[in-house]
Amino acid sequence: MELNKKGLLIVISGPSGAGKGTICKEILKKNDLWISVSATTRSPRDGEVEGENYYFLTKDEFIKKINEDDFLEYAEVYGNYYGTPKSKVIEKLNDGKDVILEIDIQGALKVKENYAEGLFIFILPPSMEELKNRIIKRGSETQESLMTRFKSAYKEINYVSKYNYAVVNDDLNTAVEKIKSIITAEKCSVERIKNNIFSKERLIHEQLND
Ligand code: ADP
Ligand code: 5GP
């Protein structure tokens, strides 16, 4: 019997290059989760696919969506706009699906203001040196963008205290296992499920329907 009917909103953030995207891809391979595809005004990188990695929008298109209240949150990150389309996330959570948002720190804090029951996980690099190496190795940034991202990381790391959990992405498999354990534990949290546990009517209904 499932005690939690509403899906869990899992917010994964941390500095650029910490490994958020890599970790999310691994988690999605074997877990029944839904990841939100964000909209952005940044240009696609080699190999990025529209609707799969991002919805790539012009600035005007993005602003139109802001004005139409289409975003759960949005932020300007490293000189471009990024936002989480709202309706699909709400629909999935209401359907009982667990949803991952891989978003920056400003966005995560906005989500926390309106949806404190989310699970907020911060991904840390093993060291600043390794963070820089990873961004360079990814080969996705110009020298300028690399430095913007790297300098921002020093400030961003201070926000770790606003999160529920912090995971150092040293060995990838270990980091992925830790996040899976956090999600599993969180779904058994009494705080999270107590409204369901103590609803006698609901328990009877569930037992009859199991
Ligand atoms: P983010 O999404 O946080 O910006 P990425 O997932 O794109 O970061 O990872 C940045 C780079 O670091 C990529 O080239 C990725 O292959 C590499 N990477 C990610 N995790 C690890 C790890 N645990 N060990 C070594 N390299 C990693
Ligand atoms: P990148 O350009 O490397 O794909 O992403 C840059 C940063 O934007 C990353 O920290 C990433 O997590 C964040 N990001 C991606 N999508 C969103 C989103 O929808 N909202 C917010 N606030 N940040 C996002």
mmCIF file of C-alpha atoms and ligand atoms in Angstrom:
data_model
loop_
_atom_site.group_PDB
_atom_site.id
_atom_site.type_symbol
_atom_site.label_atom_id
_atom_site.label_comp_id
_atom_site.label_asym_id
_atom_site.label_seq_id
_atom_site.Cartn_x
_atom_site.Cartn_y
_atom_site.Cartn_z
ATOM 1 C CA MET A 1 0.000 0.000 0.000
ATOM 2 C CA GLU A 2 1.343 3.415 -0.958
ATOM 3 C CA LEU A 3 1.004 5.924 1.875
ATOM 4 C CA ASN A 4 2.001 8.931 -0.103
ATOM 5 C CA LYS A 5 -0.395 9.583 -2.945
ATOM 6 C CA LYS A 6 1.140 12.834 -4.087
ATOM 7 C CA GLY A 7 4.502 12.655 -5.813
ATOM 8 C CA LEU A 8 7.680 13.900 -4.199
ATOM 9 C CA LEU A 9 9.254 17.028 -5.675
ATOM 10 C CA ILE A 10 13.022 16.489 -5.712
ATOM 11 C CA VAL A 11 15.121 19.573 -6.369
ATOM 12 C CA ILE A 12 18.724 18.955 -7.348
ATOM 13 C CA SER A 13 21.044 21.915 -7.568
ATOM 14 C CA GLY A 14 24.610 23.035 -7.058
ATOM 15 C CA PRO A 15 27.296 24.845 -9.030
ATOM 16 C CA SER A 16 27.826 24.347 -12.739
ATOM 17 C CA GLY A 17 30.104 21.375 -13.347
ATOM 18 C CA ALA A 18 29.355 19.645 -10.028
ATOM 19 C CA GLY A 19 27.744 16.812 -11.964
ATOM 20 C CA LYS A 20 24.003 17.425 -11.554
ATOM 21 C CA GLY A 21 23.130 16.466 -15.121
ATOM 22 C CA THR A 22 25.302 13.347 -15.048
ATOM 23 C CA ILE A 23 23.819 12.228 -11.724
ATOM 24 C CA CYS A 24 20.218 12.838 -12.855
ATOM 25 C CA LYS A 25 20.789 10.831 -16.030
ATOM 26 C CA GLU A 26 22.049 7.887 -13.951
ATOM 27 C CA ILE A 27 19.166 8.067 -11.478
ATOM 28 C CA LEU A 28 16.607 8.143 -14.276
ATOM 29 C CA LYS A 29 18.008 4.961 -15.826
ATOM 30 C CA LYS A 30 16.654 2.714 -13.100
ATOM 31 C CA ASN A 31 14.077 4.730 -11.226
ATOM 32 C CA ASP A 32 10.503 5.581 -11.935
ATOM 33 C CA LEU A 33 10.896 9.343 -11.777
ATOM 34 C CA TRP A 34 9.956 12.137 -14.134
ATOM 35 C CA ILE A 35 12.436 14.924 -14.864
ATOM 36 C CA SER A 36 11.178 18.328 -15.857
ATOM 37 C CA VAL A 37 12.611 19.780 -19.075
ATOM 38 C CA SER A 38 13.411 23.448 -18.535
ATOM 39 C CA ALA A 39 13.138 26.338 -20.943
ATOM 40 C CA THR A 40 16.205 28.463 -21.602
ATOM 41 C CA THR A 41 17.393 31.359 -23.722
ATOM 42 C CA ARG A 42 20.928 29.963 -23.953
ATOM 43 C CA SER A 43 22.044 28.466 -27.269
ATOM 44 C CA PRO A 44 22.034 24.686 -27.643
ATOM 45 C CA ARG A 45 25.362 22.910 -27.102
ATOM 46 C CA ASP A 46 26.550 20.331 -29.625
ATOM 47 C CA GLY A 47 24.319 17.286 -29.349
ATOM 48 C CA GLU A 48 21.583 18.972 -27.277
ATOM 49 C CA VAL A 49 18.088 18.192 -28.500
ATOM 50 C CA GLU A 50 15.049 20.513 -28.373
ATOM 51 C CA GLY A 51 12.482 19.194 -25.884
ATOM 52 C CA GLU A 52 14.906 16.647 -24.497
ATOM 53 C CA ASN A 53 17.659 18.746 -22.921
ATOM 54 C CA TYR A 54 15.798 22.044 -22.943
ATOM 55 C CA TYR A 55 13.121 24.004 -24.744
ATOM 56 C CA PHE A 56 15.290 26.602 -26.458
ATOM 57 C CA LEU A 57 13.469 29.947 -26.603
ATOM 58 C CA THR A 58 14.293 33.459 -27.708
ATOM 59 C CA LYS A 59 14.314 36.112 -25.004
ATOM 60 C CA ASP A 60 10.961 37.468 -26.277
ATOM 61 C CA GLU A 61 9.378 34.019 -26.167
ATOM 62 C CA PHE A 62 10.696 33.500 -22.647
ATOM 63 C CA ILE A 63 9.382 36.856 -21.409
ATOM 64 C CA LYS A 64 5.977 36.100 -22.936
ATOM 65 C CA LYS A 65 5.876 32.889 -20.873
ATOM 66 C CA ILE A 66 6.853 34.793 -17.727
ATOM 67 C CA ASN A 67 3.965 37.214 -18.346
ATOM 68 C CA GLU A 68 1.571 34.323 -18.912
ATOM 69 C CA ASP A 69 2.621 32.835 -15.542
ATOM 70 C CA ASP A 70 3.810 29.642 -17.220
ATOM 71 C CA PHE A 71 6.801 29.069 -14.929
ATOM 72 C CA LEU A 72 6.953 27.439 -11.524
ATOM 73 C CA GLU A 73 10.180 29.406 -11.119
ATOM 74 C CA TYR A 74 12.640 31.128 -13.388
ATOM 75 C CA ALA A 75 15.988 32.846 -12.934
ATOM 76 C CA GLU A 76 18.734 34.566 -14.820
ATOM 77 C CA VAL A 77 21.740 32.259 -14.560
ATOM 78 C CA TYR A 78 25.177 33.076 -15.992
ATOM 79 C CA GLY A 79 23.590 35.666 -18.332
ATOM 80 C CA ASN A 80 20.696 33.592 -19.687
ATOM 81 C CA TYR A 81 17.144 32.894 -18.561
ATOM 82 C CA TYR A 82 16.164 29.433 -17.352
ATOM 83 C CA GLY A 83 12.699 28.378 -16.158
ATOM 84 C CA THR A 84 10.656 25.366 -15.095
ATOM 85 C CA PRO A 85 7.379 24.987 -17.034
ATOM 86 C CA LYS A 86 4.690 24.836 -14.349
ATOM 87 C CA SER A 87 1.671 22.880 -15.590
ATOM 88 C CA LYS A 88 3.396 19.561 -16.338
ATOM 89 C CA VAL A 89 5.157 19.474 -12.960
ATOM 90 C CA ILE A 90 1.900 20.049 -11.069
ATOM 91 C CA GLU A 91 0.105 17.461 -13.203
ATOM 92 C CA LYS A 92 2.800 14.802 -12.550
ATOM 93 C CA LEU A 93 2.893 15.447 -8.789
ATOM 94 C CA ASN A 94 -0.891 15.223 -8.586
ATOM 95 C CA ASP A 95 -0.731 11.939 -10.493
ATOM 96 C CA GLY A 96 1.558 10.607 -7.744
ATOM 97 C CA LYS A 97 4.714 10.725 -9.828
ATOM 98 C CA ASP A 98 8.000 11.778 -8.240
ATOM 99 C CA VAL A 99 9.448 14.738 -10.115
ATOM 100 C CA ILE A 100 13.061 15.922 -10.402
ATOM 101 C CA LEU A 101 13.963 19.551 -11.042
ATOM 102 C CA GLU A 102 17.610 20.126 -11.934
ATOM 103 C CA ILE A 103 17.835 23.848 -11.396
ATOM 104 C CA ASP A 104 20.145 26.562 -10.087
ATOM 105 C CA ILE A 105 20.230 27.828 -6.515
ATOM 106 C CA GLN A 106 18.092 30.952 -7.061
ATOM 107 C CA GLY A 107 15.412 28.772 -8.652
ATOM 108 C CA ALA A 108 15.610 26.185 -5.865
ATOM 109 C CA LEU A 109 15.120 28.858 -3.220
ATOM 110 C CA LYS A 110 12.077 30.215 -5.061
ATOM 111 C CA VAL A 111 10.582 26.730 -5.200
ATOM 112 C CA LYS A 112 11.303 26.307 -1.476
ATOM 113 C CA GLU A 113 9.339 29.483 -0.672
ATOM 114 C CA ASN A 114 6.215 28.102 -2.329
ATOM 115 C CA TYR A 115 6.717 24.364 -1.919
ATOM 116 C CA ALA A 116 8.671 23.772 1.313
ATOM 117 C CA GLU A 117 7.667 20.081 1.336
ATOM 118 C CA GLY A 118 10.012 19.493 -1.598
ATOM 119 C CA LEU A 119 13.233 17.562 -1.082
ATOM 120 C CA PHE A 120 16.211 19.867 -1.649
ATOM 121 C CA ILE A 121 19.547 18.205 -2.467
ATOM 122 C CA PHE A 122 22.765 20.132 -3.071
ATOM 123 C CA ILE A 123 25.509 18.561 -5.185
ATOM 124 C CA LEU A 124 29.028 19.546 -4.172
ATOM 125 C CA PRO A 125 32.210 18.985 -6.172
ATOM 126 C CA PRO A 126 35.061 17.158 -4.381
ATOM 127 C CA SER A 127 37.172 20.358 -4.656
ATOM 128 C CA MET A 128 37.168 23.675 -6.525
ATOM 129 C CA GLU A 129 40.106 22.472 -8.605
ATOM 130 C CA GLU A 130 38.153 19.407 -9.699
ATOM 131 C CA LEU A 131 35.106 21.587 -10.438
ATOM 132 C CA LYS A 132 37.174 23.698 -12.807
ATOM 133 C CA ASN A 133 38.672 20.585 -14.451
ATOM 134 C CA ARG A 134 35.219 19.145 -15.020
ATOM 135 C CA ILE A 135 33.870 22.278 -16.690
ATOM 136 C CA ILE A 136 36.979 22.429 -18.897
ATOM 137 C CA LYS A 137 36.707 18.710 -19.693
ATOM 138 C CA ARG A 138 33.042 19.054 -20.639
ATOM 139 C CA GLY A 139 34.258 21.463 -23.317
ATOM 140 C CA SER A 140 30.950 23.328 -23.412
ATOM 141 C CA GLU A 141 32.025 26.811 -22.363
ATOM 142 C CA THR A 142 34.013 29.711 -23.748
ATOM 143 C CA GLN A 143 36.832 30.956 -21.508
ATOM 144 C CA GLU A 144 34.544 33.810 -20.380
ATOM 145 C CA SER A 145 31.625 31.556 -19.563
ATOM 146 C CA LEU A 146 33.947 29.126 -17.773
ATOM 147 C CA MET A 147 35.221 31.914 -15.516
ATOM 148 C CA THR A 148 31.672 33.210 -14.839
ATOM 149 C CA ARG A 149 30.575 29.744 -13.806
ATOM 150 C CA PHE A 150 33.693 29.070 -11.763
ATOM 151 C CA LYS A 151 33.570 32.410 -9.895
ATOM 152 C CA SER A 152 29.835 31.982 -9.225
ATOM 153 C CA ALA A 153 30.549 28.596 -7.642
ATOM 154 C CA TYR A 154 32.343 30.217 -4.683
ATOM 155 C CA LYS A 155 29.201 32.193 -3.833
ATOM 156 C CA GLU A 156 26.774 29.398 -4.677
ATOM 157 C CA ILE A 157 28.379 26.911 -2.305
ATOM 158 C CA ASN A 158 27.426 29.138 0.648
ATOM 159 C CA TYR A 159 23.762 28.289 0.014
ATOM 160 C CA VAL A 160 24.233 24.634 0.902
ATOM 161 C CA SER A 161 22.817 25.363 4.381
ATOM 162 C CA LYS A 162 19.386 26.095 2.853
ATOM 163 C CA TYR A 163 19.098 22.527 1.568
ATOM 164 C CA ASN A 164 17.941 19.328 3.273
ATOM 165 C CA TYR A 165 20.883 17.225 2.068
ATOM 166 C CA ALA A 166 24.347 17.718 0.572
ATOM 167 C CA VAL A 167 26.066 15.059 -1.526
ATOM 168 C CA VAL A 168 29.698 15.272 -2.678
ATOM 169 C CA ASN A 169 30.009 13.996 -6.223
ATOM 170 C CA ASP A 170 33.440 12.377 -5.992
ATOM 171 C CA ASP A 171 32.814 8.849 -7.249
ATOM 172 C CA LEU A 172 29.728 9.002 -9.489
ATOM 173 C CA ASN A 173 28.198 5.658 -8.450
ATOM 174 C CA THR A 174 28.579 6.461 -4.762
ATOM 175 C CA ALA A 175 26.908 9.848 -5.223
ATOM 176 C CA VAL A 176 24.032 8.277 -7.183
ATOM 177 C CA GLU A 177 23.525 5.594 -4.516
ATOM 178 C CA LYS A 178 23.451 8.245 -1.790
ATOM 179 C CA ILE A 179 20.775 10.235 -3.602
ATOM 180 C CA LYS A 180 18.676 7.136 -4.203
ATOM 181 C CA SER A 181 18.914 6.328 -0.471
ATOM 182 C CA ILE A 182 17.906 9.877 0.458
ATOM 183 C CA ILE A 183 14.836 9.639 -1.789
ATOM 184 C CA THR A 184 13.880 6.227 -0.371
ATOM 185 C CA ALA A 185 14.263 7.438 3.225
ATOM 186 C CA GLU A 186 12.349 10.614 2.521
ATOM 187 C CA LYS A 187 9.397 8.693 1.131
ATOM 188 C CA CYS A 188 9.169 6.850 4.503
ATOM 189 C CA SER A 189 9.402 10.046 6.550
ATOM 190 C CA VAL A 190 6.574 10.157 9.099
ATOM 191 C CA GLU A 191 6.444 13.945 8.846
ATOM 192 C CA ARG A 192 5.747 13.589 5.141
ATOM 193 C CA ILE A 193 3.163 10.838 5.337
ATOM 194 C CA LYS A 194 1.460 11.475 8.662
ATOM 195 C CA ASN A 195 -1.625 13.051 7.159
ATOM 196 C CA ASN A 196 -2.135 9.869 5.218
ATOM 197 C CA ILE A 197 -1.294 7.515 8.106
ATOM 198 C CA PHE A 198 -3.728 9.184 10.465
ATOM 199 C CA SER A 199 -6.525 9.369 8.007
ATOM 200 C CA LYS A 200 -8.508 6.279 9.023
ATOM 201 C CA GLU A 201 -10.977 6.697 6.206
ATOM 202 C CA ARG A 202 -8.159 6.752 3.727
ATOM 203 C CA LEU A 203 -6.528 3.605 5.142
ATOM 204 C CA ILE A 204 -9.802 1.699 4.920
ATOM 205 C CA HIS A 205 -10.336 2.919 1.381
ATOM 206 C CA GLU A 206 -6.799 1.907 0.376
ATOM 207 C CA GLN A 207 -7.099 -1.538 1.948
ATOM 208 C CA LEU A 208 -10.351 -2.208 0.140
ATOM 209 C CA ASN A 209 -8.739 -1.176 -3.117
ATOM 210 C CA ASP A 210 -5.391 -2.966 -2.744
HETATM 211 P P1 ADP B 1 26.386 20.058 -14.132
HETATM 212 O O1 ADP B 1 25.131 19.461 -14.707
HETATM 213 O O2 ADP B 1 26.348 20.156 -12.640
HETATM 214 O O3 ADP B 1 26.786 21.356 -14.758
HETATM 215 P P2 ADP B 1 27.678 17.857 -15.562
HETATM 216 O O4 ADP B 1 26.792 16.723 -15.204
HETATM 217 O O5 ADP B 1 27.560 18.438 -16.936
HETATM 218 O O6 ADP B 1 27.580 19.033 -14.460
HETATM 219 O O7 ADP B 1 29.183 17.387 -15.301
HETATM 220 C C1 ADP B 1 30.295 18.226 -15.611
HETATM 221 C C2 ADP B 1 31.424 17.346 -16.179
HETATM 222 O O8 ADP B 1 31.944 16.527 -15.144
HETATM 223 C C3 ADP B 1 30.966 16.410 -17.303
HETATM 224 O O9 ADP B 1 31.970 16.353 -18.270
HETATM 225 C C4 ADP B 1 30.798 15.059 -16.587
HETATM 226 O O10 ADP B 1 31.046 13.987 -17.466
HETATM 227 C C5 ADP B 1 31.861 15.142 -15.501
HETATM 228 N N1 ADP B 1 31.510 14.404 -14.267
HETATM 229 C C6 ADP B 1 30.317 14.377 -13.644
HETATM 230 N N2 ADP B 1 30.390 13.620 -12.520
HETATM 231 C C7 ADP B 1 31.661 13.168 -12.436
HETATM 232 C C8 ADP B 1 32.360 12.330 -11.491
HETATM 233 N N3 ADP B 1 31.761 11.831 -10.403
HETATM 234 N N4 ADP B 1 33.666 12.086 -11.716
HETATM 235 C C9 ADP B 1 34.290 12.617 -12.799
HETATM 236 N N5 ADP B 1 33.704 13.385 -13.740
HETATM 237 C C10 ADP B 1 32.390 13.680 -13.554
HETATM 238 P P1 5GP B 2 23.550 24.838 -18.223
HETATM 239 O O1 5GP B 2 23.680 26.062 -19.072
HETATM 240 O O2 5GP B 2 24.905 24.329 -17.744
HETATM 241 O O3 5GP B 2 22.698 23.764 -18.854
HETATM 242 O O4 5GP B 2 22.761 25.259 -16.915
HETATM 243 C C1 5GP B 2 23.204 26.362 -16.162
HETATM 244 C C2 5GP B 2 22.509 26.367 -14.816
HETATM 245 O O5 5GP B 2 21.119 26.594 -14.999
HETATM 246 C C3 5GP B 2 22.635 25.051 -14.044
HETATM 247 O O6 5GP B 2 22.924 25.365 -12.692
HETATM 248 C C4 5GP B 2 21.269 24.438 -14.180
HETATM 249 O O7 5GP B 2 20.941 23.606 -13.070
HETATM 250 C C5 5GP B 2 20.406 25.676 -14.173
HETATM 251 N N1 5GP B 2 19.061 25.452 -14.701
HETATM 252 C C6 5GP B 2 18.666 24.597 -15.670
HETATM 253 N N2 5GP B 2 17.343 24.655 -15.842
HETATM 254 C C7 5GP B 2 16.885 25.567 -14.940
HETATM 255 C C8 5GP B 2 15.580 26.060 -14.597
HETATM 256 O O8 5GP B 2 14.548 25.679 -15.139
HETATM 257 N N3 5GP B 2 15.516 27.010 -13.640
HETATM 258 C C9 5GP B 2 16.619 27.469 -12.988
HETATM 259 N N4 5GP B 2 16.453 28.374 -12.029
HETATM 260 N N5 5GP B 2 17.849 27.023 -13.261
HETATM 261 C C10 5GP B 2 17.986 26.088 -14.232
#
